[in-house]
Amino acid sequence: MENKIMTISSEMAGGRLDKIISTYCALSRSRVKELIDQNKIHVNGKQEKGSYTCKVNDRVVIEIPDDQPLDVQPEKMDLDIIYEDHDVLVINKPKGLVVHPAPGHMDHTLVNGLMDHCDDLSGINGILRPGIVHRIDKDTSGLLVVAKNDQAHMALSQQLTDKTCHREYVAIVHHPFDHSYGTINAPIGRDPKDRQKMAVTEKNSKPAITHFQVIENFKDYAYIRCQLETGRTHQIRVHMAYIGHPIAGDPKYGYRKTISANGQLLHACALEFIHPTTQKRMHFEAPLDPTFERILNALELGKSI
């Protein structure tokens, strides 16, 4: 257990407690929230919320538990690494691969493969998700960035918060469009009727914004490009279903009668971020997943699928 003690200066005063701790203690905002929820952070001897406005001379005590050993085993895996250096990895994740372990699913995940590939992943997201800055769903293919140290993780996470990290997806959705682009601005939270799903809802939700552009219309489907302004769980899948254009093949949010593709036809095609050390803007693109490409080609040729 490590105890950190801070005294709020005049420069810090007026800021949010969680943001100040994150900045000055090099902890992610999600980690700070965990510590607050676990009653590990106190201001002047009292527990405060993350939104607490700090005042001059506030005494902040942060208890940081010792790191727990990672109960996940390295696993030899043929990873499609697009780029790698001392700070980051960019990976083209195949369709069907789970990103991180969870109770009952502790092996055959991307994290298992990463642990075999290198032993210097960041631990900032907890013991089950080393290095994972953002995730994509099991049956979504494409690009994601992995942090190899805590400093890189903090910098990349901040870019997601500041919306300076850009992520683009392509998808095949049901029904052609009568317009060429649009923006969906609708909050997403847990579906009150089904806790296994997300939904557009005003209750216990967070803002969510998805921009989309129609690349090509077909008789019963459309091929679109999406850009995320926020990163909520299942965001594109929920938003497209919300406007009546669910992603083809999506077993959770789509139609029962859909394209057989072993999951949603959604691919993270482009990723752009500022390198945490060099400060250079980096851009990556990934080719379509084979299943996605086969179905798209069939649609373009007017074949039945």
PDB file of C-alpha atoms in Angstrom:
ATOM      1  CA  MET A   1       0.000   0.000   0.000  1.00  0.00           C
ATOM      2  CA  GLU A   2       1.307   3.425  -0.964  1.00  0.00           C
ATOM      3  CA  ASN A   3      -0.034   6.639   0.547  1.00  0.00           C
ATOM      4  CA  LYS A   4       0.225   9.904  -1.361  1.00  0.00           C
ATOM      5  CA  ILE A   5      -0.543  13.205   0.348  1.00  0.00           C
ATOM      6  CA  MET A   6      -1.288  16.397  -1.565  1.00  0.00           C
ATOM      7  CA  THR A   7      -1.984  19.925  -0.407  1.00  0.00           C
ATOM      8  CA  ILE A   8      -4.062  21.856  -2.916  1.00  0.00           C
ATOM      9  CA  SER A   9      -2.229  24.948  -4.128  1.00  0.00           C
ATOM     10  CA  SER A  10      -3.768  28.145  -5.456  1.00  0.00           C
ATOM     11  CA  GLU A  11      -3.020  26.921  -9.001  1.00  0.00           C
ATOM     12  CA  MET A  12      -4.976  23.689  -8.404  1.00  0.00           C
ATOM     13  CA  ALA A  13      -7.873  25.318  -6.562  1.00  0.00           C
ATOM     14  CA  GLY A  14     -11.145  25.356  -8.449  1.00  0.00           C
ATOM     15  CA  GLY A  15     -10.412  22.133 -10.284  1.00  0.00           C
ATOM     16  CA  ARG A  16     -12.224  18.803  -9.979  1.00  0.00           C
ATOM     17  CA  LEU A  17     -10.790  16.375  -7.439  1.00  0.00           C
ATOM     18  CA  ASP A  18     -10.601  13.446  -9.868  1.00  0.00           C
ATOM     19  CA  LYS A  19      -8.916  15.467 -12.598  1.00  0.00           C
ATOM     20  CA  ILE A  20      -6.317  16.943 -10.215  1.00  0.00           C
ATOM     21  CA  ILE A  21      -5.434  13.528  -8.783  1.00  0.00           C
ATOM     22  CA  SER A  22      -5.224  12.014 -12.264  1.00  0.00           C
ATOM     23  CA  THR A  23      -2.835  14.739 -13.429  1.00  0.00           C
ATOM     24  CA  TYR A  24      -0.555  14.955 -10.407  1.00  0.00           C
ATOM     25  CA  CYS A  25      -0.455  11.264  -9.497  1.00  0.00           C
ATOM     26  CA  ALA A  26      -0.269   9.861 -13.068  1.00  0.00           C
ATOM     27  CA  LEU A  27      -3.419   7.772 -12.608  1.00  0.00           C
ATOM     28  CA  SER A  28      -6.174   7.280 -15.180  1.00  0.00           C
ATOM     29  CA  ARG A  29      -9.538   8.898 -14.460  1.00  0.00           C
ATOM     30  CA  SER A  30     -11.118   5.443 -14.323  1.00  0.00           C
ATOM     31  CA  ARG A  31      -8.516   4.332 -11.747  1.00  0.00           C
ATOM     32  CA  VAL A  32      -9.177   7.447  -9.664  1.00  0.00           C
ATOM     33  CA  LYS A  33     -12.911   6.695  -9.789  1.00  0.00           C
ATOM     34  CA  GLU A  34     -12.225   3.149  -8.560  1.00  0.00           C
ATOM     35  CA  LEU A  35     -10.188   4.484  -5.627  1.00  0.00           C
ATOM     36  CA  ILE A  36     -12.934   6.976  -4.736  1.00  0.00           C
ATOM     37  CA  ASP A  37     -15.575   4.231  -4.890  1.00  0.00           C
ATOM     38  CA  GLN A  38     -13.363   2.044  -2.671  1.00  0.00           C
ATOM     39  CA  ASN A  39     -13.096   4.863  -0.073  1.00  0.00           C
ATOM     40  CA  LYS A  40      -9.359   5.170  -0.722  1.00  0.00           C
ATOM     41  CA  ILE A  41      -9.333   8.962  -1.274  1.00  0.00           C
ATOM     42  CA  HIS A  42     -10.112  11.501   1.424  1.00  0.00           C
ATOM     43  CA  VAL A  43     -10.186  15.303   1.485  1.00  0.00           C
ATOM     44  CA  ASN A  44      -9.599  16.814   4.928  1.00  0.00           C
ATOM     45  CA  GLY A  45     -10.439  13.428   6.440  1.00  0.00           C
ATOM     46  CA  LYS A  46     -13.719  13.032   4.538  1.00  0.00           C
ATOM     47  CA  GLN A  47     -14.722  11.076   1.459  1.00  0.00           C
ATOM     48  CA  GLU A  48     -15.682  13.340  -1.460  1.00  0.00           C
ATOM     49  CA  LYS A  49     -17.018  12.706  -4.951  1.00  0.00           C
ATOM     50  CA  GLY A  50     -14.805  13.005  -8.005  1.00  0.00           C
ATOM     51  CA  SER A  51     -16.662  16.185  -8.947  1.00  0.00           C
ATOM     52  CA  TYR A  52     -15.673  17.885  -5.667  1.00  0.00           C
ATOM     53  CA  THR A  53     -14.244  21.380  -6.303  1.00  0.00           C
ATOM     54  CA  CYS A  54     -10.872  21.601  -4.598  1.00  0.00           C
ATOM     55  CA  LYS A  55     -10.023  24.570  -2.368  1.00  0.00           C
ATOM     56  CA  VAL A  56      -6.698  26.080  -1.366  1.00  0.00           C
ATOM     57  CA  ASN A  57      -4.961  24.074   1.408  1.00  0.00           C
ATOM     58  CA  ASP A  58      -7.301  21.084   1.103  1.00  0.00           C
ATOM     59  CA  ARG A  59      -5.362  18.039   2.315  1.00  0.00           C
ATOM     60  CA  VAL A  60      -5.870  15.084  -0.018  1.00  0.00           C
ATOM     61  CA  VAL A  61      -4.795  11.580   1.016  1.00  0.00           C
ATOM     62  CA  ILE A  62      -4.720   8.860  -1.639  1.00  0.00           C
ATOM     63  CA  GLU A  63      -4.281   5.201  -0.678  1.00  0.00           C
ATOM     64  CA  ILE A  64      -2.985   3.223  -3.650  1.00  0.00           C
ATOM     65  CA  PRO A  65      -3.142  -0.564  -3.113  1.00  0.00           C
ATOM     66  CA  ASP A  66      -0.175  -2.648  -4.205  1.00  0.00           C
ATOM     67  CA  ASP A  67      -0.384  -4.076  -7.714  1.00  0.00           C
ATOM     68  CA  GLN A  68      -1.947  -7.512  -7.816  1.00  0.00           C
ATOM     69  CA  PRO A  69      -0.309 -10.290  -9.812  1.00  0.00           C
ATOM     70  CA  LEU A  70      -1.962 -10.811 -13.178  1.00  0.00           C
ATOM     71  CA  ASP A  71      -3.778 -14.140 -13.180  1.00  0.00           C
ATOM     72  CA  VAL A  72      -3.688 -14.360 -16.969  1.00  0.00           C
ATOM     73  CA  GLN A  73      -1.306 -16.610 -18.848  1.00  0.00           C
ATOM     74  CA  PRO A  74       0.726 -15.616 -21.937  1.00  0.00           C
ATOM     75  CA  GLU A  75      -0.421 -17.399 -25.059  1.00  0.00           C
ATOM     76  CA  LYS A  76       1.354 -17.784 -28.380  1.00  0.00           C
ATOM     77  CA  MET A  77      -0.720 -15.959 -30.973  1.00  0.00           C
ATOM     78  CA  ASP A  78      -0.209 -14.792 -34.547  1.00  0.00           C
ATOM     79  CA  LEU A  79      -0.849 -11.084 -33.991  1.00  0.00           C
ATOM     80  CA  ASP A  80      -1.257  -8.751 -36.977  1.00  0.00           C
ATOM     81  CA  ILE A  81       0.950  -5.915 -35.689  1.00  0.00           C
ATOM     82  CA  ILE A  82       0.713  -2.847 -37.918  1.00  0.00           C
ATOM     83  CA  TYR A  83       3.217  -0.752 -35.926  1.00  0.00           C
ATOM     84  CA  GLU A  84       5.327  -1.087 -32.776  1.00  0.00           C
ATOM     85  CA  ASP A  85       7.876   0.977 -30.850  1.00  0.00           C
ATOM     86  CA  HIS A  86       8.888   1.456 -27.205  1.00  0.00           C
ATOM     87  CA  ASP A  87       5.595   3.187 -26.334  1.00  0.00           C
ATOM     88  CA  VAL A  88       2.767   1.793 -28.445  1.00  0.00           C
ATOM     89  CA  LEU A  89       1.502  -1.128 -30.470  1.00  0.00           C
ATOM     90  CA  VAL A  90      -1.099  -0.809 -33.221  1.00  0.00           C
ATOM     91  CA  ILE A  91      -2.892  -4.086 -33.938  1.00  0.00           C
ATOM     92  CA  ASN A  92      -5.336  -5.184 -36.599  1.00  0.00           C
ATOM     93  CA  LYS A  93      -7.643  -7.402 -34.526  1.00  0.00           C
ATOM     94  CA  PRO A  94      -9.355 -10.233 -36.385  1.00  0.00           C
ATOM     95  CA  LYS A  95     -13.080 -10.854 -36.173  1.00  0.00           C
ATOM     96  CA  GLY A  96     -13.949 -13.298 -33.369  1.00  0.00           C
ATOM     97  CA  LEU A  97     -11.075 -12.417 -31.009  1.00  0.00           C
ATOM     98  CA  VAL A  98     -12.031 -11.123 -27.544  1.00  0.00           C
ATOM     99  CA  VAL A  99      -9.856  -8.171 -26.506  1.00  0.00           C
ATOM    100  CA  HIS A 100      -9.428  -8.710 -22.772  1.00  0.00           C
ATOM    101  CA  PRO A 101     -10.059 -11.463 -20.219  1.00  0.00           C
ATOM    102  CA  ALA A 102     -13.129 -11.578 -18.019  1.00  0.00           C
ATOM    103  CA  PRO A 103     -14.323 -14.014 -15.357  1.00  0.00           C
ATOM    104  CA  GLY A 104     -15.039 -17.284 -17.132  1.00  0.00           C
ATOM    105  CA  HIS A 105     -13.006 -16.269 -20.173  1.00  0.00           C
ATOM    106  CA  MET A 106      -9.399 -15.989 -19.055  1.00  0.00           C
ATOM    107  CA  ASP A 107      -7.623 -17.300 -22.138  1.00  0.00           C
ATOM    108  CA  HIS A 108      -7.628 -17.017 -25.952  1.00  0.00           C
ATOM    109  CA  THR A 109      -7.909 -13.202 -25.754  1.00  0.00           C
ATOM    110  CA  LEU A 110      -5.829 -10.445 -27.315  1.00  0.00           C
ATOM    111  CA  VAL A 111      -4.335  -9.685 -23.892  1.00  0.00           C
ATOM    112  CA  ASN A 112      -3.061 -13.279 -23.636  1.00  0.00           C
ATOM    113  CA  GLY A 113      -1.358 -12.853 -26.991  1.00  0.00           C
ATOM    114  CA  LEU A 114       0.074  -9.466 -26.045  1.00  0.00           C
ATOM    115  CA  MET A 115       1.552 -10.885 -22.846  1.00  0.00           C
ATOM    116  CA  ASP A 116       3.396 -13.495 -24.890  1.00  0.00           C
ATOM    117  CA  HIS A 117       4.603 -10.891 -27.369  1.00  0.00           C
ATOM    118  CA  CYS A 118       6.005  -8.408 -24.837  1.00  0.00           C
ATOM    119  CA  ASP A 119       6.305  -8.035 -21.078  1.00  0.00           C
ATOM    120  CA  ASP A 120       6.252  -4.234 -20.813  1.00  0.00           C
ATOM    121  CA  LEU A 121       2.554  -3.441 -21.192  1.00  0.00           C
ATOM    122  CA  SER A 122       1.034  -0.679 -19.089  1.00  0.00           C
ATOM    123  CA  GLY A 123      -0.959  -1.733 -16.045  1.00  0.00           C
ATOM    124  CA  ILE A 124      -2.980   1.431 -15.707  1.00  0.00           C
ATOM    125  CA  ASN A 125      -6.335  -0.149 -16.558  1.00  0.00           C
ATOM    126  CA  GLY A 126      -6.228  -2.825 -13.876  1.00  0.00           C
ATOM    127  CA  ILE A 127      -4.972  -6.360 -13.675  1.00  0.00           C
ATOM    128  CA  LEU A 128      -7.167  -7.849 -16.401  1.00  0.00           C
ATOM    129  CA  ARG A 129      -6.672  -5.257 -19.130  1.00  0.00           C
ATOM    130  CA  PRO A 130      -2.952  -4.427 -19.361  1.00  0.00           C
ATOM    131  CA  GLY A 131      -2.143  -1.948 -22.096  1.00  0.00           C
ATOM    132  CA  ILE A 132      -5.687  -1.713 -23.454  1.00  0.00           C
ATOM    133  CA  VAL A 133      -6.460   1.965 -24.079  1.00  0.00           C
ATOM    134  CA  HIS A 134      -9.739   1.338 -25.915  1.00  0.00           C
ATOM    135  CA  ARG A 135     -11.490  -1.833 -26.982  1.00  0.00           C
ATOM    136  CA  ILE A 136     -13.496  -3.124 -29.900  1.00  0.00           C
ATOM    137  CA  ASP A 137     -16.108  -5.860 -29.673  1.00  0.00           C
ATOM    138  CA  LYS A 138     -15.283  -9.535 -30.216  1.00  0.00           C
ATOM    139  CA  ASP A 139     -16.911  -9.699 -33.658  1.00  0.00           C
ATOM    140  CA  THR A 140     -15.745  -6.257 -34.766  1.00  0.00           C
ATOM    141  CA  SER A 141     -12.471  -6.388 -36.681  1.00  0.00           C
ATOM    142  CA  GLY A 142      -9.840  -3.725 -37.113  1.00  0.00           C
ATOM    143  CA  LEU A 143      -7.437  -1.323 -35.461  1.00  0.00           C
ATOM    144  CA  LEU A 144      -6.761  -0.590 -31.827  1.00  0.00           C
ATOM    145  CA  VAL A 145      -3.798   0.949 -30.028  1.00  0.00           C
ATOM    146  CA  VAL A 146      -2.064  -0.665 -27.048  1.00  0.00           C
ATOM    147  CA  ALA A 147       0.099   1.233 -24.537  1.00  0.00           C
ATOM    148  CA  LYS A 148       3.402  -0.324 -23.479  1.00  0.00           C
ATOM    149  CA  ASN A 149       3.911   1.911 -20.427  1.00  0.00           C
ATOM    150  CA  ASP A 150       1.790   3.986 -18.060  1.00  0.00           C
ATOM    151  CA  GLN A 151       2.948   7.348 -19.457  1.00  0.00           C
ATOM    152  CA  ALA A 152       1.863   6.360 -22.964  1.00  0.00           C
ATOM    153  CA  HIS A 153      -1.422   5.040 -21.588  1.00  0.00           C
ATOM    154  CA  MET A 154      -2.182   8.316 -19.815  1.00  0.00           C
ATOM    155  CA  ALA A 155      -1.362  10.357 -22.913  1.00  0.00           C
ATOM    156  CA  LEU A 156      -3.502   8.215 -25.228  1.00  0.00           C
ATOM    157  CA  SER A 157      -6.418   8.111 -22.776  1.00  0.00           C
ATOM    158  CA  GLN A 158      -6.310  11.899 -22.543  1.00  0.00           C
ATOM    159  CA  GLN A 159      -6.473  12.124 -26.334  1.00  0.00           C
ATOM    160  CA  LEU A 160      -9.646  10.031 -26.281  1.00  0.00           C
ATOM    161  CA  THR A 161     -11.079  12.414 -23.692  1.00  0.00           C
ATOM    162  CA  ASP A 162      -9.971  15.475 -25.663  1.00  0.00           C
ATOM    163  CA  LYS A 163     -11.248  13.981 -28.945  1.00  0.00           C
ATOM    164  CA  THR A 164      -7.833  14.324 -30.598  1.00  0.00           C
ATOM    165  CA  CYS A 165      -7.634  10.568 -31.210  1.00  0.00           C
ATOM    166  CA  HIS A 166      -9.685   9.800 -34.332  1.00  0.00           C
ATOM    167  CA  ARG A 167     -11.289   6.419 -35.046  1.00  0.00           C
ATOM    168  CA  GLU A 168     -13.151   5.515 -38.210  1.00  0.00           C
ATOM    169  CA  TYR A 169     -15.222   2.436 -38.995  1.00  0.00           C
ATOM    170  CA  VAL A 170     -16.964   1.015 -42.030  1.00  0.00           C
ATOM    171  CA  ALA A 171     -20.149  -1.024 -41.767  1.00  0.00           C
ATOM    172  CA  ILE A 172     -22.817  -2.710 -43.853  1.00  0.00           C
ATOM    173  CA  VAL A 173     -26.257  -1.775 -42.533  1.00  0.00           C
ATOM    174  CA  HIS A 174     -29.821  -2.689 -43.387  1.00  0.00           C
ATOM    175  CA  HIS A 175     -31.771  -0.426 -45.779  1.00  0.00           C
ATOM    176  CA  PRO A 176     -30.402   2.157 -48.216  1.00  0.00           C
ATOM    177  CA  PHE A 177     -30.367   5.843 -47.228  1.00  0.00           C
ATOM    178  CA  ASP A 178     -32.082   8.775 -48.929  1.00  0.00           C
ATOM    179  CA  HIS A 179     -29.359  11.159 -47.709  1.00  0.00           C
ATOM    180  CA  SER A 180     -25.562  10.965 -47.938  1.00  0.00           C
ATOM    181  CA  TYR A 181     -24.441  11.792 -44.403  1.00  0.00           C
ATOM    182  CA  GLY A 182     -25.664  12.498 -40.903  1.00  0.00           C
ATOM    183  CA  THR A 183     -24.850  12.865 -37.205  1.00  0.00           C
ATOM    184  CA  ILE A 184     -26.484  10.864 -34.423  1.00  0.00           C
ATOM    185  CA  ASN A 185     -26.386  12.716 -31.105  1.00  0.00           C
ATOM    186  CA  ALA A 186     -28.175  10.475 -28.605  1.00  0.00           C
ATOM    187  CA  PRO A 187     -27.100   9.467 -25.070  1.00  0.00           C
ATOM    188  CA  ILE A 188     -26.266   5.810 -24.399  1.00  0.00           C
ATOM    189  CA  GLY A 189     -26.633   3.840 -21.174  1.00  0.00           C
ATOM    190  CA  ARG A 190     -27.633   0.387 -19.974  1.00  0.00           C
ATOM    191  CA  ASP A 191     -30.880  -0.842 -21.500  1.00  0.00           C
ATOM    192  CA  PRO A 192     -33.374  -0.709 -18.601  1.00  0.00           C
ATOM    193  CA  LYS A 193     -35.162  -3.765 -20.057  1.00  0.00           C
ATOM    194  CA  ASP A 194     -32.045  -5.861 -20.701  1.00  0.00           C
ATOM    195  CA  ARG A 195     -28.878  -5.343 -18.631  1.00  0.00           C
ATOM    196  CA  GLN A 196     -26.835  -7.240 -21.232  1.00  0.00           C
ATOM    197  CA  LYS A 197     -27.487  -4.515 -23.805  1.00  0.00           C
ATOM    198  CA  MET A 198     -26.925  -0.790 -24.221  1.00  0.00           C
ATOM    199  CA  ALA A 199     -29.609   1.589 -25.460  1.00  0.00           C
ATOM    200  CA  VAL A 200     -30.368   5.203 -26.281  1.00  0.00           C
ATOM    201  CA  THR A 201     -31.816   6.393 -22.991  1.00  0.00           C
ATOM    202  CA  GLU A 202     -31.951   9.465 -20.771  1.00  0.00           C
ATOM    203  CA  LYS A 203     -31.489   7.370 -17.607  1.00  0.00           C
ATOM    204  CA  ASN A 204     -27.970   6.864 -16.259  1.00  0.00           C
ATOM    205  CA  SER A 205     -26.504   7.574 -19.690  1.00  0.00           C
ATOM    206  CA  LYS A 206     -23.586   9.460 -21.173  1.00  0.00           C
ATOM    207  CA  PRO A 207     -23.476  11.692 -24.265  1.00  0.00           C
ATOM    208  CA  ALA A 208     -22.746   9.810 -27.479  1.00  0.00           C
ATOM    209  CA  ILE A 209     -22.097  11.248 -30.945  1.00  0.00           C
ATOM    210  CA  THR A 210     -21.568   9.301 -34.163  1.00  0.00           C
ATOM    211  CA  HIS A 211     -21.012  10.869 -37.586  1.00  0.00           C
ATOM    212  CA  PHE A 212     -21.709   8.755 -40.663  1.00  0.00           C
ATOM    213  CA  GLN A 213     -21.337   9.006 -44.430  1.00  0.00           C
ATOM    214  CA  VAL A 214     -22.964   6.766 -47.027  1.00  0.00           C
ATOM    215  CA  ILE A 215     -20.351   5.247 -49.332  1.00  0.00           C
ATOM    216  CA  GLU A 216     -22.754   3.191 -51.439  1.00  0.00           C
ATOM    217  CA  ASN A 217     -26.419   2.179 -51.403  1.00  0.00           C
ATOM    218  CA  PHE A 218     -27.615  -1.278 -52.458  1.00  0.00           C
ATOM    219  CA  LYS A 219     -31.115  -2.685 -52.869  1.00  0.00           C
ATOM    220  CA  ASP A 220     -31.575  -3.745 -49.234  1.00  0.00           C
ATOM    221  CA  TYR A 221     -28.364  -2.543 -47.590  1.00  0.00           C
ATOM    222  CA  ALA A 222     -25.911   0.353 -47.440  1.00  0.00           C
ATOM    223  CA  TYR A 223     -22.155   0.577 -47.036  1.00  0.00           C
ATOM    224  CA  ILE A 224     -21.241   3.411 -44.668  1.00  0.00           C
ATOM    225  CA  ARG A 225     -18.282   5.031 -42.935  1.00  0.00           C
ATOM    226  CA  CYS A 226     -18.624   6.137 -39.283  1.00  0.00           C
ATOM    227  CA  GLN A 227     -16.482   8.449 -37.186  1.00  0.00           C
ATOM    228  CA  LEU A 228     -16.733   8.361 -33.406  1.00  0.00           C
ATOM    229  CA  GLU A 229     -16.756  11.589 -31.443  1.00  0.00           C
ATOM    230  CA  THR A 230     -17.319   9.647 -28.213  1.00  0.00           C
ATOM    231  CA  GLY A 231     -16.544   6.049 -27.305  1.00  0.00           C
ATOM    232  CA  ARG A 232     -19.491   4.432 -25.561  1.00  0.00           C
ATOM    233  CA  THR A 233     -19.934   0.674 -25.355  1.00  0.00           C
ATOM    234  CA  HIS A 234     -21.483  -0.670 -28.601  1.00  0.00           C
ATOM    235  CA  GLN A 235     -21.945   2.943 -29.734  1.00  0.00           C
ATOM    236  CA  ILE A 236     -22.161   2.474 -33.508  1.00  0.00           C
ATOM    237  CA  ARG A 237     -24.273  -0.664 -33.172  1.00  0.00           C
ATOM    238  CA  VAL A 238     -26.738   1.072 -30.833  1.00  0.00           C
ATOM    239  CA  HIS A 239     -26.896   4.315 -32.816  1.00  0.00           C
ATOM    240  CA  MET A 240     -27.461   2.670 -36.193  1.00  0.00           C
ATOM    241  CA  ALA A 241     -30.219   0.477 -34.770  1.00  0.00           C
ATOM    242  CA  TYR A 242     -31.742   3.586 -33.160  1.00  0.00           C
ATOM    243  CA  ILE A 243     -32.156   5.324 -36.549  1.00  0.00           C
ATOM    244  CA  GLY A 244     -33.578   2.192 -38.191  1.00  0.00           C
ATOM    245  CA  HIS A 245     -30.415   1.010 -39.971  1.00  0.00           C
ATOM    246  CA  PRO A 246     -29.057  -1.802 -37.756  1.00  0.00           C
ATOM    247  CA  ILE A 247     -25.720  -3.297 -38.706  1.00  0.00           C
ATOM    248  CA  ALA A 248     -26.071  -6.422 -40.830  1.00  0.00           C
ATOM    249  CA  GLY A 249     -25.195  -9.621 -38.999  1.00  0.00           C
ATOM    250  CA  ASP A 250     -25.550  -8.029 -35.547  1.00  0.00           C
ATOM    251  CA  PRO A 251     -27.068 -10.674 -33.229  1.00  0.00           C
ATOM    252  CA  LYS A 252     -27.661  -8.265 -30.353  1.00  0.00           C
ATOM    253  CA  TYR A 253     -29.080  -5.115 -31.934  1.00  0.00           C
ATOM    254  CA  GLY A 254     -29.997  -6.219 -35.447  1.00  0.00           C
ATOM    255  CA  TYR A 255     -32.747  -8.157 -37.192  1.00  0.00           C
ATOM    256  CA  ARG A 256     -33.239 -11.899 -36.861  1.00  0.00           C
ATOM    257  CA  LYS A 257     -33.303 -12.191 -40.630  1.00  0.00           C
ATOM    258  CA  THR A 258     -29.967 -10.768 -41.672  1.00  0.00           C
ATOM    259  CA  ILE A 259     -26.703 -11.578 -43.433  1.00  0.00           C
ATOM    260  CA  SER A 260     -24.935 -14.639 -42.057  1.00  0.00           C
ATOM    261  CA  ALA A 261     -21.523 -13.273 -41.116  1.00  0.00           C
ATOM    262  CA  ASN A 262     -20.767 -14.688 -37.639  1.00  0.00           C
ATOM    263  CA  GLY A 263     -21.401 -11.302 -36.053  1.00  0.00           C
ATOM    264  CA  GLN A 264     -21.826  -7.667 -37.023  1.00  0.00           C
ATOM    265  CA  LEU A 265     -20.286  -6.372 -40.256  1.00  0.00           C
ATOM    266  CA  LEU A 266     -18.332  -3.593 -38.577  1.00  0.00           C
ATOM    267  CA  HIS A 267     -14.642  -2.876 -39.148  1.00  0.00           C
ATOM    268  CA  ALA A 268     -12.332  -0.330 -37.481  1.00  0.00           C
ATOM    269  CA  CYS A 269     -10.652   0.813 -40.692  1.00  0.00           C
ATOM    270  CA  ALA A 270      -8.629   3.875 -39.619  1.00  0.00           C
ATOM    271  CA  LEU A 271      -6.934   5.157 -36.474  1.00  0.00           C
ATOM    272  CA  GLU A 272      -5.119   8.436 -35.896  1.00  0.00           C
ATOM    273  CA  PHE A 273      -3.419   9.717 -32.746  1.00  0.00           C
ATOM    274  CA  ILE A 274      -0.523  11.866 -31.559  1.00  0.00           C
ATOM    275  CA  HIS A 275       2.467   9.772 -30.513  1.00  0.00           C
ATOM    276  CA  PRO A 276       2.894  10.152 -26.724  1.00  0.00           C
ATOM    277  CA  THR A 277       6.674  10.710 -26.960  1.00  0.00           C
ATOM    278  CA  THR A 278       7.483  12.165 -30.384  1.00  0.00           C
ATOM    279  CA  GLN A 279       4.258  14.231 -30.541  1.00  0.00           C
ATOM    280  CA  LYS A 280       3.966  13.344 -34.229  1.00  0.00           C
ATOM    281  CA  ARG A 281       0.497  12.647 -35.627  1.00  0.00           C
ATOM    282  CA  MET A 282       0.289   9.029 -36.747  1.00  0.00           C
ATOM    283  CA  HIS A 283      -2.283   7.558 -39.127  1.00  0.00           C
ATOM    284  CA  PHE A 284      -3.005   3.870 -39.749  1.00  0.00           C
ATOM    285  CA  GLU A 285      -5.421   1.976 -41.974  1.00  0.00           C
ATOM    286  CA  ALA A 286      -6.393  -1.696 -42.033  1.00  0.00           C
ATOM    287  CA  PRO A 287      -7.812  -3.713 -44.949  1.00  0.00           C
ATOM    288  CA  LEU A 288     -11.275  -5.217 -44.632  1.00  0.00           C
ATOM    289  CA  ASP A 289     -11.818  -8.474 -42.790  1.00  0.00           C
ATOM    290  CA  PRO A 290     -12.136 -11.333 -45.365  1.00  0.00           C
ATOM    291  CA  THR A 291     -15.775 -12.045 -44.463  1.00  0.00           C
ATOM    292  CA  PHE A 292     -16.664  -8.356 -44.735  1.00  0.00           C
ATOM    293  CA  GLU A 293     -14.855  -8.044 -48.084  1.00  0.00           C
ATOM    294  CA  ARG A 294     -16.555 -11.141 -49.519  1.00  0.00           C
ATOM    295  CA  ILE A 295     -20.036  -9.889 -48.604  1.00  0.00           C
ATOM    296  CA  LEU A 296     -19.332  -6.361 -49.843  1.00  0.00           C
ATOM    297  CA  ASN A 297     -18.107  -7.714 -53.175  1.00  0.00           C
ATOM    298  CA  ALA A 298     -21.285  -9.805 -53.504  1.00  0.00           C
ATOM    299  CA  LEU A 299     -23.459  -6.756 -52.833  1.00  0.00           C
ATOM    300  CA  GLU A 300     -21.551  -4.691 -55.404  1.00  0.00           C
ATOM    301  CA  LEU A 301     -22.073  -7.433 -58.012  1.00  0.00           C
ATOM    302  CA  GLY A 302     -25.775  -7.654 -57.146  1.00  0.00           C
ATOM    303  CA  LYS A 303     -25.490 -11.250 -56.011  1.00  0.00           C
ATOM    304  CA  SER A 304     -27.828 -12.762 -53.404  1.00  0.00           C
ATOM    305  CA  ILE A 305     -26.250 -13.233 -50.000  1.00  0.00           C
TER     306      ILE A 305
END
